[in-house]
Amino acid sequence: MQSIRTRFLLISAGSVVAALAMASIVLISLFTRNLEDRIDQELSGHINNIAGSLQFGADGAVTLEARPVDRRFEEPYGGLYWQVEDDQRGTSLRSPSLWDYSLPLPDDEHEVGAIHRYRLAGPELADVVVQERRIIFAAPGGQRAIRIAVAIDASVVENASRAFAYDIVPYMLALAIFLVAASVAQLTFGLRPLSAVSAGLDRIRERRADRLQGPYPKELTGVVDAVNQLLEAQAKLISKAKTRAADLAHGLKTPLTVLSNDAATLRERGQGQMADEIAHLTAMMQSHVDRELTRSRIAASAGLRASDAHLAVSIAMIVKTLKRTPRGEALDWLIDVPPDIVVPVDPNDLQELLGSILDNAVKWSRSSIRVTMGADADRRVLVIEDDGPGASPSGLKSMVERGKRLDTSMPGTGIGLAIVRDIADVYGLRLTIENREAGGLRVAIGF
């Protein structure tokens, strides 16, 4: 649930489902209430028609001359029933639809002329909705109270409500799909400025821009300004740090040169022990300066690289330079690297890494250097091999230590392979250094 898009979609889908469920309940309730109102009106109309058709014979018996014409009154258990009760004489009239059943009208008193509504058990154990009206008629022998009841199966309302619910389900589903799709479109359009900010940050990370640029909504203006201010402050700090490192290196360069000259002068005067000590300290200081200057040029992390590097191009450039040296010109070079391989390393850092390894190989190789491309279980591996003397087990371990030199007979500061380790750590490269069985050193870099 770390994604705003996922959260919004889940909330939107949940809200749509809840809203449509409530809307369905309200619509079904309104439909049911309107249907009940119509049934009430229909039952009231039947009561009025029956009341208007009641007649009294000479003997005072109540008769219904014109029966309601609805066919459901004529069909046994047709779902619509009427019943007339003459409580004074204890007689009743019933619709043919009641067949052999009599509605058990409650023995209660209610206001004359008022509609009395209730439910009770009907034919075949089916509940019926009943409307009853007590009317006073002028009959032979005086006024008489007649109870007229009309009933309809309650299942009529229930079945109609259920059918209505089933009918609206497809429309509610279609509406839900439309609303969710509208939410997705709204989300896509609404989050587009955030995507623009993300793309801008990617350009900055790839060093194709130094700040966020472009029109942004006013809601993001504060964030964009804060990021730009942070980037400017960071750029100033980095620039100051590099300037101070360069100033420090240049400031130490002259004193170190003087110390080297003093060591040579002392050696000429016969003070060799003191001269060697000063020369050793001077070399160590120079090694530290060179290492820090080199490290200041390496990207702080893999994500801050300027771009990816073409491996074959970088190797070709370095080998071309080394072949111009006296030792490099005398060696046989075997380069077998496909031209289309691109590695996620800054081109300058890759030049520094491969240059240090190949320069070390040139110093120690007797006759040839091999540069080949292979593959490990999950990585592409670049292998650089020379046919030099190799190194002892302890020498292999200390080879990448800062300022460590295995043989002082060769020129250098001893920082080359240590820089290789630094660059490998920044980019998460797998670096292995080992002796070859045929003699010489084998350096493998897993990208």
Short mmCIF file of C-alpha atoms in Angstrom, two decimals:
data_model
loop_
_atom_site.label_atom_id
_atom_site.label_comp_id
_atom_site.label_asym_id
_atom_site.label_seq_id
_atom_site.Cartn_x
_atom_site.Cartn_y
_atom_site.Cartn_z
CA MET A 1 0.00 0.00 0.00
CA GLN A 2 2.92 2.34 -0.63
CA SER A 3 1.42 3.52 -3.93
CA ILE A 4 -0.85 6.57 -3.96
CA ARG A 5 -2.43 5.25 -7.16
CA THR A 6 -3.28 1.91 -5.52
CA ARG A 7 -4.70 3.58 -2.42
CA PHE A 8 -6.81 5.95 -4.50
CA LEU A 9 -8.15 3.13 -6.69
CA LEU A 10 -9.01 0.97 -3.68
CA ILE A 11 -10.77 3.87 -1.95
CA SER A 12 -12.54 4.81 -5.18
CA ALA A 13 -13.68 1.24 -5.84
CA GLY A 14 -14.86 0.83 -2.25
CA SER A 15 -16.70 4.17 -2.33
CA VAL A 16 -18.36 3.35 -5.66
CA VAL A 17 -19.50 -0.06 -4.44
CA ALA A 18 -20.82 1.36 -1.15
CA ALA A 19 -22.58 4.28 -2.90
CA LEU A 20 -24.22 2.06 -5.52
CA ALA A 21 -25.24 -0.48 -2.88
CA MET A 22 -26.92 2.27 -0.86
CA ALA A 23 -28.47 3.71 -4.03
CA SER A 24 -29.84 0.27 -4.91
CA ILE A 25 -31.36 -0.11 -1.46
CA VAL A 26 -32.97 3.33 -1.70
CA LEU A 27 -34.30 2.66 -5.21
CA ILE A 28 -35.75 -0.71 -4.22
CA SER A 29 -37.30 0.88 -1.14
CA LEU A 30 -38.84 3.68 -3.22
CA PHE A 31 -40.12 1.17 -5.78
CA THR A 32 -41.63 -1.00 -3.03
CA ARG A 33 -43.29 1.96 -1.33
CA ASN A 34 -44.75 3.23 -4.60
CA LEU A 35 -45.98 -0.26 -5.44
CA GLU A 36 -47.61 -0.56 -2.02
CA ASP A 37 -49.25 2.83 -2.52
CA ARG A 38 -50.64 1.72 -5.85
CA ILE A 39 -51.90 -1.53 -4.31
CA ASP A 40 -53.52 0.47 -1.51
CA GLN A 41 -55.25 2.63 -4.09
CA GLU A 42 -56.35 -0.43 -6.02
CA LEU A 43 -57.75 -2.13 -2.90
CA SER A 44 -59.50 1.09 -1.86
CA GLY A 45 -61.06 1.32 -5.32
CA HIS A 46 -62.33 -2.26 -5.06
CA ILE A 47 -63.83 -1.52 -1.63
CA ASN A 48 -65.61 1.54 -3.01
CA ASN A 49 -66.94 -0.44 -6.01
CA ILE A 50 -68.18 -3.25 -3.76
CA ALA A 51 -69.77 -0.77 -1.36
CA GLY A 52 -71.56 0.91 -4.25
CA SER A 53 -72.91 -2.44 -5.49
CA LEU A 54 -74.28 -3.79 -2.18
CA GLN A 55 -78.06 -4.26 -2.06
CA PHE A 56 -80.50 -5.36 0.66
CA GLY A 57 -83.35 -7.71 -0.03
CA ALA A 58 -86.88 -7.42 1.36
CA ASP A 59 -85.89 -9.77 4.12
CA GLY A 60 -82.90 -7.56 4.95
CA ALA A 61 -80.30 -9.97 3.53
CA VAL A 62 -77.29 -8.24 1.92
CA THR A 63 -76.52 -9.09 -1.72
CA LEU A 64 -73.91 -7.98 -4.26
CA GLU A 65 -75.58 -7.35 -7.56
CA ALA A 66 -72.55 -6.27 -9.64
CA ARG A 67 -69.42 -8.13 -8.70
CA PRO A 68 -65.93 -6.66 -9.40
CA VAL A 69 -64.82 -7.51 -12.90
CA ASP A 70 -61.15 -8.31 -12.15
CA ARG A 71 -60.63 -11.92 -13.27
CA ARG A 72 -58.43 -12.65 -10.26
CA PHE A 73 -61.58 -12.45 -8.12
CA GLU A 74 -63.05 -15.32 -10.17
CA GLU A 75 -60.06 -17.70 -10.20
CA PRO A 76 -59.70 -19.99 -7.16
CA TYR A 77 -56.80 -18.67 -5.10
CA GLY A 78 -56.23 -16.10 -7.85
CA GLY A 79 -54.38 -13.78 -5.52
CA LEU A 80 -57.08 -11.10 -5.18
CA TYR A 81 -59.99 -11.60 -2.76
CA TRP A 82 -63.01 -9.78 -1.32
CA GLN A 83 -65.22 -10.58 1.60
CA VAL A 84 -68.32 -8.86 3.00
CA GLU A 85 -69.33 -9.47 6.65
CA ASP A 86 -72.74 -8.67 8.13
CA ASP A 87 -71.98 -9.00 11.82
CA GLN A 88 -75.60 -8.22 12.84
CA ARG A 89 -77.00 -11.23 10.99
CA GLY A 90 -73.81 -13.29 11.04
CA THR A 91 -73.70 -13.76 7.28
CA SER A 92 -70.94 -13.12 4.77
CA LEU A 93 -70.31 -12.95 1.05
CA ARG A 94 -66.99 -14.08 -0.47
CA SER A 95 -65.30 -13.84 -3.85
CA PRO A 96 -64.98 -17.10 -5.85
CA SER A 97 -61.22 -16.73 -5.58
CA LEU A 98 -61.44 -17.56 -1.86
CA TRP A 99 -63.02 -20.89 -2.84
CA ASP A 100 -63.52 -22.75 0.44
CA TYR A 101 -61.54 -20.32 2.57
CA SER A 102 -62.75 -17.40 4.67
CA LEU A 103 -60.51 -14.52 5.64
CA PRO A 104 -60.15 -14.51 9.45
CA LEU A 105 -60.93 -10.83 9.84
CA PRO A 106 -59.93 -9.59 13.31
CA ASP A 107 -62.76 -9.00 15.75
CA ASP A 108 -61.86 -5.42 16.55
CA GLU A 109 -63.64 -2.13 16.42
CA HIS A 110 -62.38 0.67 14.23
CA GLU A 111 -63.75 4.00 13.17
CA VAL A 112 -66.63 3.91 10.72
CA GLY A 113 -65.55 4.76 7.16
CA ALA A 114 -61.82 4.59 7.95
CA ILE A 115 -59.52 2.24 6.07
CA HIS A 116 -58.05 -0.47 8.31
CA ARG A 117 -54.85 -2.07 6.95
CA TYR A 118 -53.19 -5.27 8.20
CA ARG A 119 -51.67 -8.62 7.18
CA LEU A 120 -53.04 -12.00 7.96
CA ALA A 121 -52.89 -15.60 6.78
CA GLY A 122 -54.62 -16.18 3.46
CA PRO A 123 -55.44 -19.18 1.29
CA GLU A 124 -52.81 -21.91 1.01
CA LEU A 125 -50.87 -20.44 3.95
CA ALA A 126 -49.89 -17.38 1.91
CA ASP A 127 -49.85 -14.02 3.67
CA VAL A 128 -52.22 -11.41 2.30
CA VAL A 129 -52.38 -7.65 2.62
CA VAL A 130 -55.86 -6.65 3.70
CA GLN A 131 -57.80 -3.40 3.56
CA GLU A 132 -61.01 -3.35 5.56
CA ARG A 133 -63.67 -0.66 5.82
CA ARG A 134 -66.68 -0.55 8.14
CA ILE A 135 -69.60 1.25 6.48
CA ILE A 136 -73.06 2.08 7.83
CA PHE A 137 -75.86 1.27 5.36
CA ALA A 138 -79.56 2.15 5.44
CA ALA A 139 -81.18 -1.29 5.40
CA PRO A 140 -84.75 -2.54 5.99
CA GLY A 141 -85.22 -2.45 9.68
CA GLY A 142 -82.73 0.37 10.27
CA GLN A 143 -79.08 1.18 9.86
CA ARG A 144 -76.64 -1.69 9.65
CA ALA A 145 -72.84 -1.85 9.85
CA ILE A 146 -71.24 -3.87 7.06
CA ARG A 147 -67.54 -4.81 6.96
CA ILE A 148 -65.96 -4.89 3.48
CA ALA A 149 -62.48 -6.40 3.12
CA VAL A 150 -60.32 -6.73 0.02
CA ALA A 151 -57.01 -8.66 0.16
CA ILE A 152 -54.13 -9.33 -2.18
CA ASP A 153 -51.24 -11.80 -1.88
CA ALA A 154 -48.27 -10.17 -0.15
CA SER A 155 -45.98 -12.05 -2.56
CA VAL A 156 -47.06 -9.64 -5.29
CA VAL A 157 -45.05 -6.86 -3.62
CA GLU A 158 -42.17 -9.12 -2.67
CA ASN A 159 -41.85 -10.67 -6.14
CA ALA A 160 -42.07 -7.30 -7.86
CA SER A 161 -39.40 -5.83 -5.54
CA ARG A 162 -37.14 -8.82 -6.13
CA ALA A 163 -37.60 -8.62 -9.90
CA PHE A 164 -36.85 -4.89 -9.82
CA ALA A 165 -33.66 -5.56 -7.84
CA TYR A 166 -32.54 -8.17 -10.39
CA ASP A 167 -33.32 -5.80 -13.25
CA ILE A 168 -31.20 -2.94 -11.91
CA VAL A 169 -28.13 -5.10 -11.12
CA PRO A 170 -26.67 -4.97 -14.69
CA TYR A 171 -27.20 -1.22 -14.81
CA MET A 172 -25.53 -0.76 -11.43
CA LEU A 173 -22.58 -2.88 -12.54
CA ALA A 174 -22.24 -0.84 -15.74
CA LEU A 175 -22.44 2.35 -13.68
CA ALA A 176 -19.80 1.01 -11.28
CA ILE A 177 -17.44 0.22 -14.18
CA PHE A 178 -17.99 3.68 -15.62
CA LEU A 179 -17.35 5.41 -12.29
CA VAL A 180 -14.19 3.38 -11.61
CA ALA A 181 -12.95 4.10 -15.14
CA ALA A 182 -13.68 7.79 -14.59
CA SER A 183 -11.72 7.61 -11.31
CA VAL A 184 -8.77 5.99 -13.12
CA ALA A 185 -8.86 8.72 -15.78
CA GLN A 186 -9.10 11.39 -13.08
CA LEU A 187 -6.23 9.81 -11.17
CA THR A 188 -4.05 9.52 -14.27
CA PHE A 189 -4.64 13.14 -15.17
CA GLY A 190 -4.36 14.33 -11.58
CA LEU A 191 -1.07 12.53 -10.90
CA ARG A 192 0.53 13.63 -14.16
CA PRO A 193 2.33 16.55 -12.43
CA LEU A 194 3.84 14.07 -9.95
CA SER A 195 5.05 11.97 -12.87
CA ALA A 196 6.59 15.12 -14.34
CA VAL A 197 8.41 15.75 -11.06
CA SER A 198 9.64 12.14 -11.03
CA ALA A 199 10.86 12.47 -14.64
CA GLY A 200 12.62 15.71 -13.71
CA LEU A 201 14.37 14.02 -10.80
CA ASP A 202 15.45 11.20 -13.15
CA ARG A 203 17.00 13.78 -15.48
CA ILE A 204 18.83 15.31 -12.53
CA ARG A 205 20.03 11.88 -11.39
CA GLU A 206 21.28 11.14 -14.88
CA ARG A 207 23.03 14.55 -14.92
CA ARG A 208 20.99 15.74 -17.90
CA ALA A 209 19.67 18.64 -15.81
CA ASP A 210 20.67 20.41 -12.62
CA ARG A 211 17.24 21.50 -11.38
CA LEU A 212 13.51 20.88 -11.78
CA GLN A 213 12.19 22.94 -14.66
CA GLY A 214 8.81 23.37 -16.28
CA PRO A 215 5.32 24.49 -15.30
CA TYR A 216 3.95 22.74 -12.21
CA PRO A 217 0.60 23.16 -10.42
CA LYS A 218 0.63 25.64 -7.58
CA GLU A 219 0.12 22.78 -5.11
CA LEU A 220 3.59 21.46 -6.06
CA THR A 221 5.36 24.80 -6.35
CA GLY A 222 6.58 24.69 -2.75
CA VAL A 223 7.98 21.18 -3.15
CA VAL A 224 9.68 22.02 -6.45
CA ASP A 225 11.24 25.18 -4.98
CA ALA A 226 12.47 23.26 -1.94
CA VAL A 227 14.04 20.54 -4.13
CA ASN A 228 15.73 23.14 -6.34
CA GLN A 229 17.11 24.97 -3.31
CA LEU A 230 18.42 21.69 -1.93
CA LEU A 231 20.04 20.83 -5.26
CA GLU A 232 21.67 24.26 -5.48
CA ALA A 233 22.99 23.97 -1.93
CA GLN A 234 24.30 20.47 -2.62
CA ALA A 235 25.99 21.62 -5.85
CA LYS A 236 27.68 24.45 -3.98
CA LEU A 237 28.91 22.11 -1.26
CA ILE A 238 30.28 19.64 -3.82
CA SER A 239 31.94 22.43 -5.77
CA LYS A 240 33.53 23.82 -2.62
CA ALA A 241 34.71 20.36 -1.59
CA LYS A 242 36.32 19.71 -4.96
CA THR A 243 37.88 23.16 -4.98
CA ARG A 244 39.29 22.64 -1.51
CA ALA A 245 40.63 19.22 -2.50
CA ALA A 246 42.31 20.69 -5.59
CA ASP A 247 43.67 23.60 -3.57
CA LEU A 248 45.00 21.18 -0.99
CA ALA A 249 46.67 19.07 -3.67
CA HIS A 250 48.26 22.08 -5.33
CA GLY A 251 49.25 23.48 -1.97
CA LEU A 252 51.02 20.25 -1.05
CA LYS A 253 52.58 19.75 -4.47
CA THR A 254 55.32 22.35 -3.99
CA PRO A 255 56.25 21.26 -0.41
CA LEU A 256 56.36 17.63 -1.53
CA THR A 257 58.62 18.54 -4.45
CA VAL A 258 60.89 20.45 -2.09
CA LEU A 259 61.01 17.49 0.29
CA SER A 260 61.88 15.15 -2.59
CA ASN A 261 64.72 17.48 -3.63
CA ASP A 262 65.91 17.70 -0.03
CA ALA A 263 65.97 13.91 0.17
CA ALA A 264 68.09 13.78 -2.99
CA THR A 265 70.44 16.43 -1.56
CA LEU A 266 70.80 14.51 1.71
CA ARG A 267 71.54 11.32 -0.23
CA GLU A 268 74.27 13.13 -2.17
CA ARG A 269 75.79 14.29 1.14
CA GLY A 270 75.98 10.76 2.38
CA GLN A 271 72.98 10.89 4.71
CA GLY A 272 71.18 8.04 2.95
CA GLN A 273 69.14 6.81 5.92
CA MET A 274 67.53 10.19 6.54
CA ALA A 275 67.08 10.70 2.80
CA ASP A 276 65.28 7.35 2.46
CA GLU A 277 62.98 8.16 5.37
CA ILE A 278 62.07 11.56 3.95
CA ALA A 279 61.54 10.05 0.49
CA HIS A 280 59.32 7.34 1.96
CA LEU A 281 57.19 9.87 3.87
CA THR A 282 56.98 12.07 0.79
CA ALA A 283 55.78 9.14 -1.33
CA MET A 284 53.15 8.26 1.25
CA MET A 285 51.86 11.83 1.34
CA GLN A 286 51.79 11.98 -2.46
CA SER A 287 49.91 8.67 -2.51
CA HIS A 288 47.25 10.05 -0.14
CA VAL A 289 46.85 13.21 -2.20
CA ASP A 290 46.59 11.32 -5.50
CA ARG A 291 44.07 8.88 -4.04
CA GLU A 292 41.79 11.59 -2.63
CA LEU A 293 41.92 13.57 -5.86
CA THR A 294 40.95 10.46 -7.77
CA ARG A 295 38.16 9.60 -5.34
CA SER A 296 36.75 13.12 -5.65
CA ARG A 297 36.13 12.44 -9.34
CA ILE A 298 34.26 9.17 -8.74
CA ALA A 299 30.44 9.30 -8.67
CA ALA A 300 29.02 9.21 -5.16
CA SER A 301 26.67 6.37 -6.11
CA ALA A 302 25.63 4.34 -9.13
CA GLY A 303 22.44 6.37 -9.42
CA LEU A 304 24.43 9.60 -9.85
CA ARG A 305 26.37 8.42 -12.91
CA ALA A 306 26.25 10.68 -15.95
CA SER A 307 25.30 7.81 -18.26
CA ASP A 308 26.06 4.18 -18.99
CA ALA A 309 29.33 3.24 -20.66
CA HIS A 310 30.15 1.22 -23.79
CA LEU A 311 32.63 -1.35 -22.58
CA ALA A 312 34.43 -2.03 -25.88
CA VAL A 313 34.86 1.69 -26.59
CA SER A 314 36.41 2.35 -23.17
CA ILE A 315 38.80 -0.60 -23.51
CA ALA A 316 39.85 0.47 -27.01
CA MET A 317 40.66 4.00 -25.85
CA ILE A 318 42.78 2.78 -22.92
CA VAL A 319 44.61 0.12 -24.93
CA LYS A 320 45.36 2.65 -27.68
CA THR A 321 47.04 4.91 -25.10
CA LEU A 322 48.97 2.10 -23.40
CA LYS A 323 50.28 0.78 -26.72
CA ARG A 324 52.12 4.08 -27.14
CA THR A 325 54.18 3.42 -24.02
CA PRO A 326 57.52 1.55 -24.40
CA ARG A 327 56.28 -1.48 -22.44
CA GLY A 328 52.80 -1.50 -23.95
CA GLU A 329 54.18 -1.33 -27.48
CA ALA A 330 56.25 -4.45 -26.91
CA LEU A 331 53.31 -6.57 -25.69
CA ASP A 332 50.87 -8.75 -27.65
CA TRP A 333 47.28 -7.64 -27.01
CA LEU A 334 44.30 -9.99 -27.39
CA ILE A 335 41.01 -8.10 -27.11
CA ASP A 336 37.82 -10.15 -27.43
CA VAL A 337 34.93 -7.98 -26.20
CA PRO A 338 31.61 -7.68 -28.12
CA PRO A 339 31.08 -4.09 -29.35
CA ASP A 340 27.45 -3.80 -28.18
CA ILE A 341 27.90 -4.34 -24.43
CA VAL A 342 26.77 -1.41 -22.25
CA VAL A 343 27.47 -1.45 -18.52
CA PRO A 344 25.82 0.67 -15.76
CA VAL A 345 29.01 2.55 -14.87
CA ASP A 346 29.86 6.19 -15.45
CA PRO A 347 32.19 6.39 -18.50
CA ASN A 348 34.84 8.37 -16.59
CA ASP A 349 34.75 5.94 -13.66
CA LEU A 350 34.99 2.97 -16.05
CA GLN A 351 38.02 4.59 -17.68
CA GLU A 352 39.63 5.01 -14.25
CA LEU A 353 38.84 1.41 -13.24
CA LEU A 354 40.01 -0.28 -16.45
CA GLY A 355 42.95 2.09 -16.82
CA SER A 356 44.30 1.16 -13.38
CA ILE A 357 43.94 -2.59 -14.03
CA LEU A 358 45.44 -2.48 -17.53
CA ASP A 359 48.25 -0.15 -16.43
CA ASN A 360 49.14 -2.61 -13.68
CA ALA A 361 49.07 -5.46 -16.23
CA VAL A 362 51.40 -3.55 -18.58
CA LYS A 363 53.90 -3.01 -15.74
CA TRP A 364 54.15 -6.70 -14.86
CA SER A 365 53.34 -8.59 -18.06
CA ARG A 366 56.24 -10.30 -19.85
CA SER A 367 54.84 -10.72 -23.35
CA SER A 368 51.03 -10.58 -23.64
CA ILE A 369 47.75 -9.32 -22.15
CA ARG A 370 44.32 -10.90 -22.75
CA VAL A 371 41.02 -9.01 -22.33
CA THR A 372 37.99 -11.27 -22.80
CA MET A 373 34.28 -11.22 -22.01
CA GLY A 374 32.48 -14.08 -20.32
CA ALA A 375 29.44 -14.73 -18.15
CA ASP A 376 28.80 -15.91 -14.62
CA ALA A 377 25.53 -17.25 -13.15
CA ASP A 378 23.87 -13.84 -13.05
CA ARG A 379 26.47 -11.37 -14.36
CA ARG A 380 28.61 -10.54 -17.36
CA VAL A 381 32.29 -10.85 -16.48
CA LEU A 382 35.24 -8.97 -17.97
CA VAL A 383 38.53 -10.86 -17.52
CA ILE A 384 41.96 -9.19 -17.80
CA GLU A 385 44.96 -11.56 -17.72
CA ASP A 386 48.71 -11.00 -17.93
CA ASP A 387 51.64 -13.42 -18.01
CA GLY A 388 53.68 -11.70 -15.33
CA PRO A 389 55.03 -13.20 -12.09
CA GLY A 390 51.69 -13.11 -10.27
CA ALA A 391 51.54 -12.50 -6.52
CA SER A 392 51.83 -14.40 -3.27
CA PRO A 393 48.63 -15.20 -1.27
CA SER A 394 49.39 -12.38 1.14
CA GLY A 395 50.17 -10.12 -1.79
CA LEU A 396 46.78 -10.87 -3.39
CA LYS A 397 45.09 -9.86 -0.16
CA SER A 398 47.01 -6.60 0.23
CA MET A 399 46.92 -5.71 -3.46
CA VAL A 400 43.86 -3.52 -3.12
CA GLU A 401 44.93 -1.88 0.14
CA ARG A 402 45.54 1.85 0.00
CA GLY A 403 49.07 2.78 -1.02
CA LYS A 404 50.29 -0.81 -0.85
CA ARG A 405 53.01 -1.73 -3.39
CA LEU A 406 54.28 -5.26 -3.79
CA ASP A 407 57.44 -4.24 -5.60
CA THR A 408 59.07 -0.83 -5.31
CA SER A 409 61.19 -1.46 -8.38
CA MET A 410 58.31 -0.37 -10.57
CA PRO A 411 57.25 3.28 -10.67
CA GLY A 412 53.90 4.31 -9.17
CA THR A 413 52.19 5.33 -5.99
CA GLY A 414 50.46 2.05 -5.17
CA ILE A 415 46.92 3.45 -5.32
CA GLY A 416 45.74 2.04 -8.66
CA LEU A 417 44.10 -1.19 -7.54
CA ALA A 418 42.80 0.48 -4.38
CA ILE A 419 40.94 2.93 -6.62
CA VAL A 420 39.61 -0.09 -8.51
CA ARG A 421 38.19 -1.41 -5.26
CA ASP A 422 36.62 1.98 -4.47
CA ILE A 423 34.89 2.14 -7.87
CA ALA A 424 33.74 -1.49 -7.60
CA ASP A 425 32.18 -0.74 -4.21
CA VAL A 426 30.31 2.30 -5.56
CA TYR A 427 28.74 0.34 -8.43
CA GLY A 428 28.34 -3.02 -6.68
CA LEU A 429 30.74 -4.76 -9.06
CA ARG A 430 32.11 -8.20 -8.20
CA LEU A 431 35.93 -7.93 -8.22
CA THR A 432 38.22 -10.95 -7.93
CA ILE A 433 42.02 -11.02 -8.26
CA GLU A 434 43.85 -14.35 -8.45
CA ASN A 435 46.90 -16.02 -9.90
CA ARG A 436 46.70 -17.89 -13.18
CA GLU A 437 47.77 -21.53 -13.29
CA ALA A 438 50.03 -20.76 -16.24
CA GLY A 439 51.53 -17.82 -14.41
CA GLY A 440 50.48 -14.20 -14.17
CA LEU A 441 47.53 -12.38 -12.70
CA ARG A 442 43.83 -12.72 -13.50
CA VAL A 443 41.43 -9.87 -12.66
CA ALA A 444 37.70 -10.53 -13.15
CA ILE A 445 35.05 -7.79 -12.96
CA GLY A 446 31.43 -8.89 -12.74
CA PHE A 447 28.94 -6.26 -13.97
#
